[in-house]
Amino acid sequence: MLAFIAAAITFVVQYKNKKRENQARLAQQQIIHQKELLSTEVEIQSQTMQHIGREIHDNVGQKLTLASLYTQQLAYENKAPDINEKIEIIGEIINQSLAELRQLSKSLTDNKVEKGNINDLLRQEFVRIGELKKYKLNLAIALEELTLPYQTKSVIVRVTQEFLQNSIKYANCKTLSISASKVEDHLKIVLADDGIGFDLSSVKDKGIGLVSMKKRIELIGGSYLLESKKDEGTRLTVQISL
């Protein structure tokens, strides 16, 4: 009888252990699958943007260039003096559109995230903010020797952009800060503003990019902590295993 009870207990223990192992394996497989999905999504987005950029440059850009040449020719021939001024205005509008399209095409086909290091990519985001000449910027980055996969760099850059844009739009802040450092086997990034803050419970599921930022971080196996206090500002802490 004792032998039977012992065997039953052993069976139950082994069953529970096996169940836990299966659950852990399934959870790990799900994480790997999510990372693969994110990597594929990022690659598809990059290819799509490059395709759109080439189409803008090769197709729309060439047609606008041709239209601009036609208007210049009409103005040169001066066959209709009474509408010559309007033709010149049209030509100027087309040239402005061409300049904007070239800039858009360049931004869409730019692979700076893939080629750049995380230090320069984060600094570039602050350079853009600095051009506004409106905010005090605190930048502390200590990642000179750190090499990261493309999808990790892409997520960090997008989350940084989203946080900074939200701070500029909604926080009514005076100071924007970012710190990035390697802590043991983790990459730690802290983004902060000194703005008006907000009630996290009231916006948790209502947009302003919070859900998107959280999802992106979690898909690369990182942790995400958002803190905000009224009249004290907002702080986002991200940690990613290396």
Short mmCIF file of C-alpha atoms in Angstrom, two decimals:
data_model
loop_
_atom_site.label_atom_id
_atom_site.label_comp_id
_atom_site.label_asym_id
_atom_site.label_seq_id
_atom_site.Cartn_x
_atom_site.Cartn_y
_atom_site.Cartn_z
CA MET A 1 0.00 0.00 0.00
CA LEU A 2 2.80 2.40 0.92
CA ALA A 3 4.54 1.54 -2.31
CA PHE A 4 1.37 2.40 -4.24
CA ILE A 5 0.99 5.75 -2.45
CA ALA A 6 4.65 6.57 -3.05
CA ALA A 7 4.29 5.70 -6.73
CA ALA A 8 1.15 7.85 -6.98
CA ILE A 9 2.87 10.80 -5.34
CA THR A 10 5.88 10.38 -7.63
CA PHE A 11 3.58 10.29 -10.64
CA VAL A 12 1.75 13.47 -9.56
CA VAL A 13 5.03 15.30 -8.91
CA GLN A 14 6.47 14.21 -12.26
CA TYR A 15 3.22 15.20 -14.01
CA LYS A 16 3.27 18.67 -12.45
CA ASN A 17 6.95 19.13 -13.28
CA LYS A 18 6.34 18.05 -16.84
CA LYS A 19 3.38 20.41 -17.10
CA ARG A 20 5.49 23.33 -15.85
CA GLU A 21 8.25 22.46 -18.31
CA ASN A 22 5.73 22.35 -21.17
CA GLN A 23 4.25 25.70 -20.13
CA ALA A 24 7.70 27.25 -19.89
CA ARG A 25 8.65 25.85 -23.29
CA LEU A 26 5.43 27.14 -24.85
CA ALA A 27 6.00 30.58 -23.31
CA GLN A 28 9.55 30.66 -24.67
CA GLN A 29 8.34 29.58 -28.11
CA GLN A 30 5.75 32.34 -28.05
CA ILE A 31 8.40 34.94 -27.22
CA ILE A 32 10.61 33.68 -30.07
CA HIS A 33 7.63 33.73 -32.42
CA GLN A 34 6.78 37.32 -31.41
CA LYS A 35 10.37 38.42 -32.00
CA GLU A 36 10.33 36.79 -35.43
CA LEU A 37 7.05 38.54 -36.23
CA LEU A 38 8.49 41.89 -35.15
CA SER A 39 11.63 41.35 -37.22
CA THR A 40 9.51 40.45 -40.25
CA GLU A 41 7.22 43.45 -39.69
CA VAL A 42 10.17 45.84 -39.44
CA GLU A 43 11.73 44.39 -42.60
CA ILE A 44 8.44 44.65 -44.53
CA GLN A 45 7.97 48.25 -43.39
CA SER A 46 11.51 49.11 -44.44
CA GLN A 47 11.07 47.53 -47.88
CA THR A 48 7.69 49.21 -48.35
CA MET A 49 9.06 52.64 -47.47
CA GLN A 50 12.00 52.16 -49.81
CA HIS A 51 9.62 51.13 -52.61
CA ILE A 52 7.43 54.20 -52.01
CA GLY A 53 10.49 56.42 -51.91
CA ARG A 54 11.75 55.08 -55.25
CA GLU A 55 8.30 55.47 -56.81
CA ILE A 56 8.12 59.09 -55.64
CA HIS A 57 11.58 59.79 -57.01
CA ASP A 58 11.29 57.91 -60.31
CA ASN A 59 7.64 58.46 -61.22
CA VAL A 60 6.02 61.48 -59.55
CA GLY A 61 9.27 63.42 -59.41
CA GLN A 62 9.98 62.98 -63.12
CA LYS A 63 6.46 64.05 -64.10
CA LEU A 64 6.68 67.19 -61.98
CA THR A 65 10.10 67.94 -63.46
CA LEU A 66 8.63 67.66 -66.96
CA ALA A 67 5.72 69.93 -65.99
CA SER A 68 8.18 72.48 -64.63
CA LEU A 69 10.15 72.43 -67.91
CA TYR A 70 6.96 73.00 -69.89
CA THR A 71 6.00 76.03 -67.81
CA GLN A 72 9.53 77.44 -68.15
CA GLN A 73 9.29 77.00 -71.92
CA LEU A 74 5.94 78.78 -72.05
CA ALA A 75 7.32 81.69 -70.06
CA TYR A 76 10.41 81.84 -72.30
CA GLU A 77 8.37 81.87 -75.52
CA ASN A 78 6.22 84.63 -74.02
CA LYS A 79 3.31 83.85 -76.36
CA ALA A 80 0.72 84.90 -73.80
CA PRO A 81 2.04 87.91 -71.87
CA ASP A 82 -1.21 88.39 -69.98
CA ILE A 83 -0.91 85.00 -68.29
CA ASN A 84 2.87 84.93 -68.06
CA GLU A 85 2.84 85.84 -64.36
CA LYS A 86 0.44 82.99 -63.57
CA ILE A 87 2.66 80.55 -65.45
CA GLU A 88 5.63 81.61 -63.34
CA ILE A 89 3.59 81.10 -60.16
CA ILE A 90 2.62 77.61 -61.31
CA GLY A 91 6.26 76.85 -62.03
CA GLU A 92 7.27 78.00 -58.56
CA ILE A 93 4.62 75.80 -56.95
CA ILE A 94 5.84 72.80 -58.94
CA ASN A 95 9.45 73.47 -57.93
CA GLN A 96 8.45 73.69 -54.27
CA SER A 97 6.56 70.41 -54.61
CA LEU A 98 9.62 68.81 -56.19
CA ALA A 99 11.82 69.91 -53.31
CA GLU A 100 9.38 68.49 -50.76
CA LEU A 101 9.04 65.21 -52.68
CA ARG A 102 12.82 64.81 -52.89
CA GLN A 103 13.07 65.29 -49.13
CA LEU A 104 10.27 62.76 -48.55
CA SER A 105 11.85 60.28 -50.93
CA LYS A 106 15.20 60.63 -49.14
CA SER A 107 13.64 60.08 -45.72
CA LEU A 108 11.74 56.98 -46.89
CA THR A 109 14.76 55.32 -48.49
CA ASP A 110 17.16 56.25 -45.70
CA ASN A 111 18.60 53.16 -43.98
CA LYS A 112 20.36 55.13 -41.24
CA VAL A 113 18.85 52.92 -38.49
CA GLU A 114 20.33 49.79 -40.03
CA LYS A 115 23.79 51.32 -40.51
CA GLY A 116 23.94 53.69 -37.53
CA ASN A 117 24.89 52.95 -33.94
CA ILE A 118 22.44 53.56 -31.13
CA ASN A 119 24.49 56.45 -29.69
CA ASP A 120 24.29 58.53 -32.85
CA LEU A 121 20.66 57.60 -33.52
CA LEU A 122 19.54 58.83 -30.09
CA ARG A 123 21.63 61.98 -30.34
CA GLN A 124 20.13 62.76 -33.74
CA GLU A 125 16.64 62.71 -32.23
CA PHE A 126 17.74 65.33 -29.71
CA VAL A 127 19.42 67.42 -32.42
CA ARG A 128 16.04 67.72 -34.14
CA ILE A 129 14.42 68.86 -30.91
CA GLY A 130 17.26 71.31 -30.35
CA GLU A 131 16.50 73.00 -33.66
CA LEU A 132 13.22 74.22 -32.15
CA LYS A 133 15.27 76.29 -29.66
CA LYS A 134 12.47 75.85 -27.14
CA TYR A 135 13.59 73.18 -24.69
CA LYS A 136 16.46 72.53 -22.34
CA LEU A 137 17.94 69.16 -23.31
CA ASN A 138 19.71 66.74 -20.98
CA LEU A 139 21.48 63.96 -22.85
CA ALA A 140 23.54 61.27 -21.13
CA ILE A 141 24.46 58.32 -23.34
CA ALA A 142 27.17 55.80 -22.45
CA LEU A 143 26.87 53.08 -25.09
CA GLU A 144 29.94 53.65 -27.22
CA GLU A 145 30.93 49.98 -27.50
CA LEU A 146 27.43 48.53 -27.74
CA THR A 147 26.30 46.80 -30.94
CA LEU A 148 22.58 46.05 -31.26
CA PRO A 149 20.44 44.14 -33.80
CA TYR A 150 18.54 46.21 -36.34
CA GLN A 151 15.09 45.45 -34.87
CA THR A 152 16.23 46.47 -31.38
CA LYS A 153 17.66 49.77 -32.63
CA SER A 154 14.51 50.40 -34.65
CA VAL A 155 12.24 49.86 -31.64
CA ILE A 156 14.37 52.10 -29.40
CA VAL A 157 14.37 54.90 -31.96
CA ARG A 158 10.61 54.68 -32.60
CA VAL A 159 9.79 54.62 -28.89
CA THR A 160 12.10 57.59 -28.30
CA GLN A 161 10.44 59.52 -31.13
CA GLU A 162 6.97 58.72 -29.80
CA PHE A 163 7.84 59.82 -26.26
CA LEU A 164 9.46 63.08 -27.39
CA GLN A 165 6.58 63.90 -29.72
CA ASN A 166 4.04 63.28 -26.98
CA SER A 167 6.03 65.47 -24.57
CA ILE A 168 6.18 68.30 -27.10
CA LYS A 169 2.49 68.05 -27.98
CA TYR A 170 0.91 67.48 -24.59
CA ALA A 171 3.31 67.98 -21.68
CA ASN A 172 3.87 71.74 -21.81
CA CYS A 173 7.38 70.99 -20.60
CA LYS A 174 10.59 73.00 -20.49
CA THR A 175 13.12 70.17 -20.21
CA LEU A 176 13.52 66.88 -22.05
CA SER A 177 15.95 64.25 -20.83
CA ILE A 178 17.33 60.94 -22.00
CA SER A 179 19.87 58.64 -20.41
CA ALA A 180 21.11 55.36 -21.85
CA SER A 181 23.57 52.99 -20.28
CA LYS A 182 24.53 49.35 -20.02
CA VAL A 183 23.71 47.92 -16.60
CA GLU A 184 25.22 44.44 -16.22
CA ASP A 185 23.50 42.41 -18.99
CA HIS A 186 20.77 44.98 -19.66
CA LEU A 187 20.40 48.12 -21.74
CA LYS A 188 18.64 50.78 -19.67
CA ILE A 189 17.03 53.83 -21.28
CA VAL A 190 15.22 56.55 -19.35
CA LEU A 191 13.17 59.21 -21.14
CA ALA A 192 11.69 62.08 -19.14
CA ASP A 193 10.05 65.49 -19.28
CA ASP A 194 9.20 68.05 -16.59
CA GLY A 195 5.73 68.77 -17.92
CA ILE A 196 2.23 68.81 -16.47
CA GLY A 197 1.99 65.02 -16.20
CA PHE A 198 -1.22 63.03 -16.58
CA ASP A 199 -3.38 60.38 -14.98
CA LEU A 200 -2.10 57.05 -16.29
CA SER A 201 -5.38 55.26 -15.57
CA SER A 202 -7.34 57.67 -17.74
CA VAL A 203 -5.24 57.18 -20.87
CA LYS A 204 -3.94 53.64 -20.47
CA ASP A 205 -6.04 52.23 -23.28
CA LYS A 206 -6.83 55.43 -25.12
CA GLY A 207 -3.93 56.01 -27.43
CA ILE A 208 -1.24 58.74 -27.55
CA GLY A 209 1.08 55.93 -28.53
CA LEU A 210 1.32 54.33 -25.08
CA VAL A 211 -0.02 50.95 -26.15
CA SER A 212 2.17 50.95 -29.24
CA MET A 213 5.32 51.78 -27.27
CA LYS A 214 4.63 49.11 -24.68
CA LYS A 215 3.94 46.46 -27.32
CA ARG A 216 7.12 47.25 -29.24
CA ILE A 217 9.29 46.99 -26.13
CA GLU A 218 7.70 43.74 -24.98
CA LEU A 219 8.13 42.13 -28.41
CA ILE A 220 11.91 42.45 -28.15
CA GLY A 221 11.85 41.01 -24.64
CA GLY A 222 12.16 44.31 -22.81
CA SER A 223 10.43 45.78 -19.77
CA TYR A 224 8.46 49.02 -19.82
CA LEU A 225 7.69 51.28 -16.88
CA LEU A 226 5.78 54.52 -17.41
CA GLU A 227 5.40 56.94 -14.51
CA SER A 228 3.65 60.30 -14.48
CA LYS A 229 2.68 62.76 -11.73
CA LYS A 230 0.66 65.91 -12.01
CA ASP A 231 2.87 68.99 -12.35
CA GLU A 232 6.00 66.83 -12.00
CA GLY A 233 6.29 65.32 -15.44
CA THR A 234 6.49 61.93 -17.09
CA ARG A 235 9.21 59.30 -17.02
CA LEU A 236 9.59 56.15 -19.16
CA THR A 237 12.11 53.50 -18.14
CA VAL A 238 12.97 50.77 -20.63
CA GLN A 239 15.24 47.80 -19.95
CA ILE A 240 16.29 45.33 -22.65
CA SER A 241 18.27 42.15 -22.13
CA LEU A 242 21.53 42.01 -24.11
#
